[in-house]
mmCIF file with all atom_site columns, C-alpha atoms in Angstrom:
data_model
loop_
_atom_site.group_PDB
_atom_site.id
_atom_site.type_symbol
_atom_site.label_atom_id
_atom_site.label_alt_id
_atom_site.label_comp_id
_atom_site.label_asym_id
_atom_site.label_entity_id
_atom_site.label_seq_id
_atom_site.pdbx_PDB_ins_code
_atom_site.Cartn_x
_atom_site.Cartn_y
_atom_site.Cartn_z
_atom_site.occupancy
_atom_site.B_iso_or_equiv
_atom_site.pdbx_formal_charge
_atom_site.auth_seq_id
_atom_site.auth_comp_id
_atom_site.auth_asym_id
_atom_site.auth_atom_id
_atom_site.pdbx_PDB_model_num
ATOM 1   C CA . MET A 1 1   ? 159.088 -17.170 14.785  1.00 41.00 ? 217 MET A CA 1
ATOM 2   C CA . ASN A 1 2   ? 161.057 -15.282 11.864  1.00 44.00 ? 218 ASN A CA 1
ATOM 3   C CA . ASP A 1 3   ? 162.649 -17.639 9.315   1.00 46.00 ? 219 ASP A CA 1
ATOM 4   C CA . LEU A 1 4   ? 165.889 -16.701 8.455   1.00 46.00 ? 220 LEU A CA 1
ATOM 5   C CA . LEU A 1 5   ? 167.946 -19.060 6.057   1.00 49.00 ? 221 LEU A CA 1
ATOM 6   C CA . GLU A 1 6   ? 171.470 -18.399 6.453   1.00 52.00 ? 222 GLU A CA 1
ATOM 7   C CA . ILE A 1 7   ? 173.999 -20.607 4.961   1.00 55.00 ? 223 ILE A CA 1
ATOM 8   C CA . LYS A 1 8   ? 177.754 -20.006 5.338   1.00 56.00 ? 224 LYS A CA 1
ATOM 9   C CA . LEU A 1 9   ? 180.521 -21.719 3.237   1.00 54.00 ? 225 LEU A CA 1
ATOM 10  C CA . LEU A 1 10  ? 184.331 -21.230 4.051   1.00 52.00 ? 226 LEU A CA 1
ATOM 11  C CA . ASN A 1 11  ? 185.689 -22.450 0.797   1.00 54.00 ? 227 ASN A CA 1
ATOM 12  C CA . LYS A 1 12  ? 184.144 -23.489 -2.523  1.00 54.00 ? 228 LYS A CA 1
ATOM 13  C CA . SER A 1 13  ? 182.753 -26.812 -2.805  1.00 54.00 ? 229 SER A CA 1
ATOM 14  C CA . GLU A 1 14  ? 182.850 -29.055 -5.522  1.00 55.00 ? 230 GLU A CA 1
ATOM 15  C CA . ASP A 1 15  ? 181.453 -32.159 -3.639  1.00 57.00 ? 231 ASP A CA 1
ATOM 16  C CA . ASP A 1 16  ? 177.852 -33.410 -4.615  1.00 60.00 ? 232 ASP A CA 1
ATOM 17  C CA . THR A 1 17  ? 177.457 -35.034 -0.961  1.00 66.00 ? 233 THR A CA 1
ATOM 18  C CA . LEU A 1 18  ? 176.810 -31.848 0.819   1.00 70.00 ? 234 LEU A CA 1
ATOM 19  C CA . ARG A 1 19  ? 173.992 -32.072 3.225   1.00 78.00 ? 235 ARG A CA 1
ATOM 20  C CA . ILE A 1 20  ? 171.610 -29.099 4.090   1.00 80.00 ? 236 ILE A CA 1
ATOM 21  C CA . HIS A 1 21  ? 169.560 -29.279 7.077   1.00 83.00 ? 237 HIS A CA 1
ATOM 22  C CA . HIS A 1 22  ? 167.228 -26.244 8.185   1.00 80.00 ? 238 HIS A CA 1
ATOM 23  C CA . LEU A 1 23  ? 167.048 -26.684 11.591  1.00 84.00 ? 239 LEU A CA 1
ATOM 24  C CA . PRO A 1 24  ? 164.294 -24.469 13.429  1.00 82.00 ? 240 PRO A CA 1
ATOM 25  C CA . CYS A 1 25  ? 167.085 -23.228 15.669  1.00 83.00 ? 241 CYS A CA 1
ATOM 26  C CA . LYS A 1 26  ? 169.575 -20.346 15.377  1.00 83.00 ? 242 LYS A CA 1
ATOM 27  C CA . ILE A 1 27  ? 173.270 -22.571 16.469  1.00 84.00 ? 243 ILE A CA 1
ATOM 28  C CA . ASP A 1 28  ? 175.928 -19.893 17.616  1.00 85.00 ? 244 ASP A CA 1
ATOM 29  C CA . HIS A 1 29  ? 178.829 -22.013 16.124  1.00 83.00 ? 245 HIS A CA 1
ATOM 30  C CA . ASN A 1 30  ? 181.169 -21.251 13.056  1.00 78.00 ? 246 ASN A CA 1
ATOM 31  C CA . GLY A 1 31  ? 183.377 -23.639 12.898  1.00 78.00 ? 247 GLY A CA 1
ATOM 32  C CA . GLN A 1 32  ? 183.627 -27.570 11.949  1.00 81.00 ? 248 GLN A CA 1
ATOM 33  C CA . ALA A 1 33  ? 180.842 -29.916 13.397  1.00 82.00 ? 249 ALA A CA 1
ATOM 34  C CA . GLN A 1 34  ? 180.428 -33.342 12.934  1.00 85.00 ? 250 GLN A CA 1
ATOM 35  C CA . VAL A 1 35  ? 176.934 -33.411 11.979  1.00 84.00 ? 251 VAL A CA 1
ATOM 36  C CA . ASP A 1 36  ? 177.476 -36.679 10.276  1.00 82.00 ? 252 ASP A CA 1
ATOM 37  C CA . LYS A 1 37  ? 178.368 -38.447 13.273  1.00 85.00 ? 253 LYS A CA 1
ATOM 38  C CA . TYR A 1 38  ? 176.420 -36.507 15.736  1.00 84.00 ? 254 TYR A CA 1
ATOM 39  C CA . PHE A 1 39  ? 173.254 -35.741 13.915  1.00 86.00 ? 255 PHE A CA 1
ATOM 40  C CA . GLU A 1 40  ? 172.827 -37.951 10.447  1.00 85.00 ? 256 GLU A CA 1
ATOM 41  C CA . GLY A 1 41  ? 173.746 -40.723 12.251  1.00 83.00 ? 257 GLY A CA 1
ATOM 42  C CA . ASN A 1 42  ? 170.512 -40.797 14.543  1.00 85.00 ? 258 ASN A CA 1
ATOM 43  C CA . VAL A 1 43  ? 168.357 -40.287 11.816  1.00 88.00 ? 259 VAL A CA 1
ATOM 44  C CA . LYS A 1 44  ? 165.394 -42.513 11.318  1.00 90.00 ? 260 LYS A CA 1
ATOM 45  C CA . GLU A 1 45  ? 163.213 -42.882 8.488   1.00 88.00 ? 261 GLU A CA 1
ATOM 46  C CA . LYS A 1 46  ? 159.088 -44.008 8.723   1.00 82.00 ? 262 LYS A CA 1
ATOM 47  C CA . ARG A 1 47  ? 156.738 -43.513 6.033   1.00 71.00 ? 263 ARG A CA 1
ATOM 48  C CA . ALA A 1 48  ? 154.149 -40.803 6.421   1.00 65.00 ? 264 ALA A CA 1
ATOM 49  C CA . ASP A 1 49  ? 150.209 -41.123 6.438   1.00 63.00 ? 265 ASP A CA 1
ATOM 50  C CA . ASN A 1 50  ? 148.860 -39.675 3.157   1.00 52.00 ? 266 ASN A CA 1
ATOM 51  C CA . ASN A 1 51  ? 146.310 -37.732 5.282   1.00 49.00 ? 267 ASN A CA 1
ATOM 52  C CA . VAL A 1 52  ? 147.867 -35.379 7.585   1.00 46.00 ? 268 VAL A CA 1
ATOM 53  C CA . HIS A 1 53  ? 144.624 -34.006 8.935   1.00 45.00 ? 269 HIS A CA 1
ATOM 54  C CA . GLY A 1 54  ? 143.654 -37.016 10.163  1.00 44.00 ? 270 GLY A CA 1
ATOM 55  C CA . GLN A 1 55  ? 140.665 -37.548 8.052   1.00 41.00 ? 271 GLN A CA 1
ATOM 56  C CA . GLN A 1 56  ? 139.351 -40.415 6.437   1.00 40.00 ? 272 GLN A CA 1
ATOM 57  C CA . ASN A 1 57  ? 137.595 -40.119 2.741   1.00 39.00 ? 273 ASN A CA 1
ATOM 58  C CA . VAL A 1 58  ? 134.754 -42.258 1.707   1.00 39.00 ? 274 VAL A CA 1
ATOM 59  C CA . GLY A 1 59  ? 136.192 -45.572 0.358   1.00 42.00 ? 275 GLY A CA 1
ATOM 60  C CA . GLU A 1 60  ? 139.895 -44.731 1.696   1.00 42.00 ? 276 GLU A CA 1
ATOM 61  C CA . SER A 1 61  ? 141.588 -47.942 3.090   1.00 43.00 ? 277 SER A CA 1
ATOM 62  C CA . SER A 1 62  ? 142.612 -46.940 6.528   1.00 44.00 ? 278 SER A CA 1
ATOM 63  C CA . GLU A 1 63  ? 146.341 -47.814 5.605   1.00 45.00 ? 279 GLU A CA 1
ATOM 64  C CA . PRO A 1 64  ? 148.995 -45.589 4.865   1.00 42.00 ? 280 PRO A CA 1
ATOM 65  C CA . GLN A 1 65  ? 149.454 -45.183 1.544   1.00 45.00 ? 281 GLN A CA 1
ATOM 66  C CA . SER A 1 66  ? 152.017 -42.463 1.082   1.00 53.00 ? 282 SER A CA 1
ATOM 67  C CA . ASN A 1 67  ? 155.288 -42.405 -0.405  1.00 66.00 ? 283 ASN A CA 1
ATOM 68  C CA . THR A 1 68  ? 156.528 -39.548 1.394   1.00 75.00 ? 284 THR A CA 1
ATOM 69  C CA . VAL A 1 69  ? 159.009 -40.375 3.874   1.00 85.00 ? 285 VAL A CA 1
ATOM 70  C CA . ILE A 1 70  ? 159.303 -38.618 7.193   1.00 88.00 ? 286 ILE A CA 1
ATOM 71  C CA . PHE A 1 71  ? 162.769 -38.434 9.034   1.00 90.00 ? 287 PHE A CA 1
ATOM 72  C CA . GLU A 1 72  ? 162.671 -38.701 12.916  1.00 91.00 ? 288 GLU A CA 1
ATOM 73  C CA . SER A 1 73  ? 165.790 -37.160 15.225  1.00 90.00 ? 289 SER A CA 1
ATOM 74  C CA . SER A 1 74  ? 166.444 -35.056 18.290  1.00 88.00 ? 290 SER A CA 1
ATOM 75  C CA . PHE A 1 75  ? 168.841 -32.183 18.581  1.00 88.00 ? 291 PHE A CA 1
ATOM 76  C CA . ARG A 1 76  ? 169.945 -31.222 22.112  1.00 87.00 ? 292 ARG A CA 1
ATOM 77  C CA . GLY A 1 77  ? 166.881 -33.138 23.371  1.00 88.00 ? 293 GLY A CA 1
ATOM 78  C CA . ARG A 1 78  ? 164.241 -32.161 21.454  1.00 89.00 ? 294 ARG A CA 1
ATOM 79  C CA . PRO A 1 79  ? 162.511 -34.336 18.908  1.00 90.00 ? 295 PRO A CA 1
ATOM 80  C CA . LEU A 1 80  ? 162.484 -33.295 15.467  1.00 90.00 ? 296 LEU A CA 1
ATOM 81  C CA . GLN A 1 81  ? 160.464 -34.763 12.378  1.00 89.00 ? 297 GLN A CA 1
ATOM 82  C CA . GLY A 1 82  ? 162.021 -33.730 8.949   1.00 89.00 ? 298 GLY A CA 1
ATOM 83  C CA . LYS A 1 83  ? 160.840 -34.073 5.146   1.00 87.00 ? 299 LYS A CA 1
ATOM 84  C CA . GLN A 1 84  ? 163.126 -34.151 2.280   1.00 84.00 ? 300 GLN A CA 1
ATOM 85  C CA . VAL A 1 85  ? 162.706 -30.967 -0.103  1.00 80.00 ? 301 VAL A CA 1
ATOM 86  C CA . ASN A 1 86  ? 163.904 -31.674 -3.712  1.00 77.00 ? 302 ASN A CA 1
ATOM 87  C CA . PHE A 1 87  ? 164.034 -28.644 -5.865  1.00 69.00 ? 303 PHE A CA 1
ATOM 88  C CA . ASP A 1 88  ? 164.008 -30.384 -8.942  1.00 61.00 ? 304 ASP A CA 1
ATOM 89  C CA . GLU A 1 89  ? 160.613 -31.588 -8.327  1.00 55.00 ? 305 GLU A CA 1
ATOM 90  C CA . GLU A 1 90  ? 159.455 -27.980 -6.923  1.00 50.00 ? 306 GLU A CA 1
ATOM 91  C CA . LEU A 1 91  ? 160.698 -25.835 -9.424  1.00 52.00 ? 307 LEU A CA 1
ATOM 92  C CA . LYS A 1 92  ? 160.609 -27.785 -12.192 1.00 47.00 ? 308 LYS A CA 1
ATOM 93  C CA . ASN A 1 93  ? 162.558 -26.572 -14.991 1.00 45.00 ? 309 ASN A CA 1
ATOM 94  C CA . GLN A 1 94  ? 163.551 -23.481 -12.753 1.00 48.00 ? 310 GLN A CA 1
ATOM 95  C CA . ASP A 1 95  ? 167.543 -22.888 -12.006 1.00 47.00 ? 311 ASP A CA 1
ATOM 96  C CA . LEU A 1 96  ? 168.601 -24.969 -9.033  1.00 46.00 ? 312 LEU A CA 1
ATOM 97  C CA . LEU A 1 97  ? 169.500 -22.695 -5.932  1.00 51.00 ? 313 LEU A CA 1
ATOM 98  C CA . ASP A 1 98  ? 172.747 -21.535 -5.295  1.00 52.00 ? 314 ASP A CA 1
ATOM 99  C CA . VAL A 1 99  ? 174.577 -21.255 -2.012  1.00 52.00 ? 315 VAL A CA 1
ATOM 100 C CA . THR A 1 100 ? 176.061 -17.805 -1.936  1.00 50.00 ? 316 THR A CA 1
ATOM 101 C CA . GLY A 1 101 ? 179.010 -16.814 0.716   1.00 52.00 ? 317 GLY A CA 1
ATOM 102 C CA . TYR A 1 102 ? 181.803 -14.885 1.176   1.00 50.00 ? 318 TYR A CA 1
ATOM 103 C CA . ILE A 1 103 ? 185.390 -16.853 0.115   1.00 49.00 ? 319 ILE A CA 1
ATOM 104 C CA . ILE A 1 104 ? 188.337 -15.043 2.145   1.00 52.00 ? 320 ILE A CA 1
ATOM 105 C CA . ASN A 1 105 ? 189.377 -11.394 0.440   1.00 53.00 ? 321 ASN A CA 1
ATOM 106 C CA . GLU A 1 106 ? 187.115 -12.063 -2.230  1.00 55.00 ? 322 GLU A CA 1
ATOM 107 C CA . ASP A 1 107 ? 183.543 -10.967 -3.543  1.00 60.00 ? 323 ASP A CA 1
ATOM 108 C CA . LYS A 1 108 ? 180.281 -12.672 -2.631  1.00 57.00 ? 324 LYS A CA 1
ATOM 109 C CA . ILE A 1 109 ? 179.997 -15.399 -5.138  1.00 59.00 ? 325 ILE A CA 1
ATOM 110 C CA . SER A 1 110 ? 178.213 -18.620 -5.747  1.00 58.00 ? 326 SER A CA 1
ATOM 111 C CA . VAL A 1 111 ? 179.917 -21.432 -3.785  1.00 58.00 ? 327 VAL A CA 1
ATOM 112 C CA . HIS A 1 112 ? 177.727 -24.236 -3.822  1.00 61.00 ? 328 HIS A CA 1
ATOM 113 C CA . ARG A 1 113 ? 174.666 -25.405 -6.043  1.00 64.00 ? 329 ARG A CA 1
ATOM 114 C CA . PHE A 1 114 ? 172.145 -27.709 -4.518  1.00 69.00 ? 330 PHE A CA 1
ATOM 115 C CA . LYS A 1 115 ? 169.145 -29.928 -5.192  1.00 74.00 ? 331 LYS A CA 1
ATOM 116 C CA . GLU A 1 116 ? 167.725 -31.272 -2.120  1.00 79.00 ? 332 GLU A CA 1
ATOM 117 C CA . PHE A 1 117 ? 167.971 -30.035 1.407   1.00 82.00 ? 333 PHE A CA 1
ATOM 118 C CA . THR A 1 118 ? 166.174 -31.451 4.959   1.00 86.00 ? 334 THR A CA 1
ATOM 119 C CA . THR A 1 119 ? 163.664 -29.195 6.750   1.00 85.00 ? 335 THR A CA 1
ATOM 120 C CA . TRP A 1 120 ? 162.871 -29.985 9.949   1.00 87.00 ? 336 TRP A CA 1
ATOM 121 C CA . THR A 1 121 ? 160.232 -29.070 12.761  1.00 87.00 ? 337 THR A CA 1
ATOM 122 C CA . LEU A 1 122 ? 159.559 -29.400 16.257  1.00 86.00 ? 338 LEU A CA 1
ATOM 123 C CA . ASP A 1 123 ? 155.886 -29.657 16.778  1.00 76.00 ? 339 ASP A CA 1
ATOM 124 C CA . GLN A 1 124 ? 153.972 -30.092 13.790  1.00 76.00 ? 340 GLN A CA 1
ATOM 125 C CA . ASP A 1 125 ? 153.936 -32.870 11.202  1.00 76.00 ? 341 ASP A CA 1
ATOM 126 C CA . PRO A 1 126 ? 156.534 -31.304 8.612   1.00 72.00 ? 342 PRO A CA 1
ATOM 127 C CA . GLN A 1 127 ? 154.322 -32.042 5.852   1.00 69.00 ? 343 GLN A CA 1
ATOM 128 C CA . LEU A 1 128 ? 151.821 -29.027 7.183   1.00 67.00 ? 344 LEU A CA 1
ATOM 129 C CA . GLU A 1 129 ? 154.787 -26.829 6.988   1.00 65.00 ? 345 GLU A CA 1
ATOM 130 C CA . GLN A 1 130 ? 153.949 -24.066 4.875   1.00 66.00 ? 346 GLN A CA 1
ATOM 131 C CA . ASP A 1 131 ? 156.706 -21.567 4.926   1.00 70.00 ? 347 ASP A CA 1
ATOM 132 C CA . ILE A 1 132 ? 159.125 -23.320 2.968   1.00 69.00 ? 348 ILE A CA 1
ATOM 133 C CA . GLN A 1 133 ? 156.474 -24.648 0.483   1.00 67.00 ? 349 GLN A CA 1
ATOM 134 C CA . SER A 1 134 ? 155.430 -20.992 -0.224  1.00 72.00 ? 350 SER A CA 1
ATOM 135 C CA . SER A 1 135 ? 158.798 -19.858 -1.096  1.00 72.00 ? 351 SER A CA 1
ATOM 136 C CA . LEU A 1 136 ? 159.111 -22.511 -3.516  1.00 69.00 ? 352 LEU A CA 1
ATOM 137 C CA . ASP A 1 137 ? 155.578 -21.415 -4.914  1.00 72.00 ? 353 ASP A CA 1
ATOM 138 C CA . TRP A 1 138 ? 156.751 -18.087 -4.892  1.00 77.00 ? 354 TRP A CA 1
ATOM 139 C CA . ILE A 1 139 ? 159.713 -18.639 -6.941  1.00 71.00 ? 355 ILE A CA 1
ATOM 140 C CA . GLN A 1 140 ? 157.637 -20.697 -9.886  1.00 72.00 ? 356 GLN A CA 1
ATOM 141 C CA . PHE A 1 141 ? 154.835 -18.018 -9.603  1.00 76.00 ? 357 PHE A CA 1
ATOM 142 C CA . SER A 1 142 ? 157.532 -14.947 -9.843  1.00 79.00 ? 358 SER A CA 1
ATOM 143 C CA . SER A 1 143 ? 158.942 -16.766 -13.064 1.00 74.00 ? 359 SER A CA 1
ATOM 144 C CA . ILE A 1 144 ? 155.828 -16.620 -14.591 1.00 77.00 ? 360 ILE A CA 1
ATOM 145 C CA . ILE A 1 145 ? 154.861 -13.064 -13.858 1.00 82.00 ? 361 ILE A CA 1
ATOM 146 C CA . HIS A 1 146 ? 157.869 -11.632 -15.235 1.00 78.00 ? 362 HIS A CA 1
ATOM 147 C CA . GLN A 1 147 ? 157.995 -13.655 -18.266 1.00 78.00 ? 363 GLN A CA 1
ATOM 148 C CA . GLU A 1 148 ? 157.888 -11.496 -21.536 1.00 79.00 ? 364 GLU A CA 1
ATOM 149 C CA . ILE A 1 149 ? 154.641 -11.578 -23.287 1.00 76.00 ? 365 ILE A CA 1
ATOM 150 C CA . LYS A 1 150 ? 155.103 -11.344 -27.058 1.00 77.00 ? 366 LYS A CA 1
ATOM 151 C CA . PRO A 1 151 ? 152.310 -9.564  -29.097 1.00 78.00 ? 367 PRO A CA 1
ATOM 152 C CA . ASN A 1 152 ? 150.755 -12.374 -30.538 1.00 76.00 ? 368 ASN A CA 1
ATOM 153 C CA . GLN A 1 153 ? 151.359 -14.918 -27.460 1.00 66.00 ? 369 GLN A CA 1
ATOM 154 C CA . SER A 1 154 ? 148.090 -15.792 -26.011 1.00 65.00 ? 370 SER A CA 1
ATOM 155 C CA . LEU A 1 155 ? 148.204 -16.128 -22.356 1.00 57.00 ? 371 LEU A CA 1
#
């Protein structure tokens, strides 16, 4: 499945409570939606197993010891598992990501800045989701390889 993350906001948002969900589907709707009532109201938390591949290391307790929180919900009858992606942790000193969009009769501008979002998967553990993690790693790697190196600076 080709991932396309497209976020459209109709007006500039100063609201810090804006929550972004990356769902594994396309929704053909451009209007208001009661996400907090019909989707977020059904989200349940559970602790993730530290060992996502089902193997136990020697001397390791069989009890889950991860602090990772996995969310469970459903959308249109399909079960979803999600995890929170925090840019503060992932991008370490990089600029936070801006949501850009078109405000009617204006040029494309930054309409909201966010620090986290929830990514959802249908048929796999969200800890195994690599597309978004690879993208975040690339942002960090790209900033490193494009840094200006001064003549006396060591790598």
